[in-house]
Short mmCIF file of C-alpha atoms in Angstrom, two decimals:
data_model
loop_
_atom_site.label_atom_id
_atom_site.label_comp_id
_atom_site.label_asym_id
_atom_site.label_seq_id
_atom_site.Cartn_x
_atom_site.Cartn_y
_atom_site.Cartn_z
CA MET A 147 -62.42 89.27 291.73
CA GLN A 148 -60.18 91.84 290.42
CA SER A 149 -60.11 95.35 292.22
CA CYS A 150 -59.40 98.79 290.58
CA TYR A 151 -57.16 99.72 293.47
CA ASN A 152 -54.01 98.63 291.65
CA MET A 153 -53.92 101.50 289.05
CA HIS A 154 -50.99 103.48 288.71
CA VAL A 155 -49.85 106.52 286.98
CA THR A 156 -47.90 105.69 283.71
CA GLN A 157 -45.60 107.93 281.79
CA GLY A 158 -44.82 108.13 277.96
CA PRO A 159 -46.19 105.91 275.40
CA GLU A 160 -48.68 103.94 277.50
CA ARG A 161 -50.95 106.84 277.58
CA GLY A 162 -53.59 106.81 275.00
CA VAL A 163 -55.87 109.64 273.73
CA ALA A 164 -58.52 108.39 276.43
CA TYR A 165 -56.19 107.99 279.39
CA ASP A 166 -57.79 110.93 281.32
CA PHE A 167 -61.06 109.09 280.84
CA TRP A 168 -59.70 105.71 281.80
CA TRP A 169 -58.18 107.20 284.98
CA ARG A 170 -61.51 108.97 285.83
CA VAL A 171 -63.39 105.64 285.26
CA ARG A 172 -61.02 103.88 287.48
CA HIS A 173 -61.07 106.63 290.21
CA GLU A 174 -64.98 106.72 290.26
CA GLN A 175 -64.90 102.71 290.28
CA GLY A 176 -62.63 102.74 293.41
CA ALA A 177 -64.56 105.50 295.06
CA ARG A 178 -67.59 103.05 294.92
CA GLY A 179 -65.71 100.05 295.84
CA TRP A 180 -66.77 98.31 292.74
CA THR A 181 -64.81 95.21 291.31
CA ASP A 182 -64.36 95.17 287.49
CA GLU A 183 -66.95 92.51 287.46
CA GLU A 184 -69.43 94.99 289.03
CA LEU A 185 -68.52 97.84 286.76
CA ARG A 186 -69.25 95.38 283.80
CA ALA A 187 -72.48 94.18 285.33
CA ARG A 188 -73.72 97.78 285.36
CA THR A 189 -72.35 98.95 282.21
CA GLY A 190 -72.35 96.21 279.91
CA ILE A 191 -68.54 97.09 278.93
CA ALA A 192 -65.90 94.64 279.41
CA ARG A 193 -62.72 95.10 281.55
CA THR A 194 -60.55 94.76 278.53
CA THR A 195 -62.35 97.52 276.71
CA VAL A 196 -62.06 99.86 279.86
CA ASP A 197 -58.28 98.76 279.96
CA ARG A 198 -57.98 99.78 276.28
CA LEU A 199 -58.97 103.34 277.16
CA ARG A 200 -55.58 103.72 278.91
CA GLY A 201 -53.34 103.26 275.94
CA GLY A 202 -55.64 103.27 272.88
CA ARG A 203 -54.64 105.41 269.83
CA ARG A 204 -58.38 106.01 268.93
CA PRO A 205 -61.06 107.48 271.05
CA PRO A 206 -63.54 104.98 272.43
CA THR A 207 -67.31 104.87 270.91
CA ALA A 208 -69.94 107.05 272.14
CA ARG A 209 -71.66 104.01 273.39
CA VAL A 210 -68.72 103.04 275.54
CA VAL A 211 -68.23 106.52 277.06
CA ASN A 212 -71.95 106.89 277.63
CA ALA A 213 -72.45 103.56 279.34
CA LEU A 214 -69.41 104.37 281.75
CA ALA A 215 -70.36 108.01 282.41
CA ASP A 216 -74.12 107.11 283.18
CA ALA A 217 -73.12 104.30 285.48
CA LEU A 218 -70.49 106.49 287.33
CA ASP A 219 -72.32 109.81 287.28
CA ILE A 220 -69.96 111.58 285.15
CA ASP A 221 -70.97 114.41 283.20
CA LEU A 222 -71.60 113.34 279.68
CA THR A 223 -69.83 116.51 278.17
CA GLU A 224 -66.85 116.11 280.48
CA ALA A 225 -66.70 112.34 279.67
CA HIS A 226 -66.51 112.85 276.03
CA ARG A 227 -63.95 115.44 276.29
CA LEU A 228 -61.78 113.10 278.67
CA ALA A 229 -62.21 110.34 276.36
CA GLY A 230 -60.83 112.52 273.44
CA ARG A 231 -64.02 112.52 271.52
CA THR A 232 -64.43 116.60 271.36
CA PRO A 233 -62.17 118.87 269.56
CA VAL A 234 -60.22 121.67 271.60
CA PRO A 235 -62.41 124.75 271.00
CA PRO A 236 -60.28 127.76 269.99
CA ALA A 237 -58.60 126.43 266.94
CA ALA A 238 -61.98 125.76 265.17
CA PRO A 239 -61.40 126.39 261.31
CA THR A 240 -63.79 128.91 259.87
CA ASP A 241 -65.75 129.31 256.64
CA GLY A 242 -65.06 131.94 254.00
CA GLU A 243 -66.84 134.68 256.08
CA GLY A 244 -64.76 133.99 259.22
CA THR A 245 -67.63 132.19 260.91
CA PRO A 246 -66.28 129.16 263.00
CA ARG A 247 -67.03 125.71 261.98
CA VAL A 248 -67.72 123.09 264.45
CA SER A 249 -67.80 119.27 264.06
CA ALA A 250 -71.27 117.54 264.28
CA ARG A 251 -70.12 115.76 267.54
CA GLU A 252 -69.19 119.13 269.08
CA ALA A 253 -72.46 120.63 268.12
CA ILE A 254 -74.55 117.59 269.46
CA LEU A 255 -72.48 118.00 272.77
CA ARG A 256 -72.83 121.62 273.35
CA ASP A 257 -76.42 122.27 272.27
CA PRO A 258 -78.39 122.86 275.48
CA ALA A 259 -81.89 121.84 273.57
CA TYR A 260 -80.77 118.32 273.81
CA THR A 261 -81.28 115.84 276.83
CA ASP A 262 -78.40 113.42 277.67
CA GLN A 263 -80.59 110.79 276.12
CA GLN A 264 -80.91 112.53 272.78
CA ARG A 265 -77.32 113.53 272.74
CA ARG A 266 -76.50 109.80 273.36
CA THR A 267 -78.57 108.58 270.51
CA MET A 268 -77.31 111.17 268.14
CA LEU A 269 -73.69 110.25 269.01
CA ASP A 270 -74.25 106.64 268.58
CA LEU A 271 -75.81 107.37 265.07
CA LEU A 272 -72.71 109.55 264.49
CA ASP A 273 -70.45 106.65 265.31
CA ILE A 274 -72.36 104.39 262.81
CA PHE A 275 -72.03 107.10 260.09
CA GLU A 276 -68.18 107.60 260.58
CA GLN A 277 -67.63 103.82 260.77
CA ALA A 278 -69.34 103.37 257.57
CA ASN A 279 -67.50 106.10 256.01
CA ARG A 280 -64.14 104.78 257.09
CA SER A 281 -65.08 101.39 255.79
CA ARG A 282 -65.87 102.88 252.35
CA ARG A 283 -62.58 104.54 252.08
CA THR A 284 -60.64 101.48 252.61
#
């Protein structure tokens, strides 16, 4: 069994876009005393996927973030922010009339009318569309 207590802070290029989320996941996992195997059993997310959060160049999928956040009681909006899945607010582009434009992901995460389950479903669909669009471009 592998424990999460061997985590350490890294400097430089090893930090990926979701490093802060990786650190929070490992912190919450350690606070619960869960092994990597227990985390995988509760989330369905492999240890290698969790480890990729540390140095990955792209944000993880909504499914990965949602599963880990649910199991570890991390606020969904906070989890997506830590994972690098939401844009930083103030620099939002505007339309021709000065109205700020927001991404579909940001709108889903910010709209209080949706439940966490509805957000998860919409973010999963958005991931599918984004992946299809990337595949079509290449």
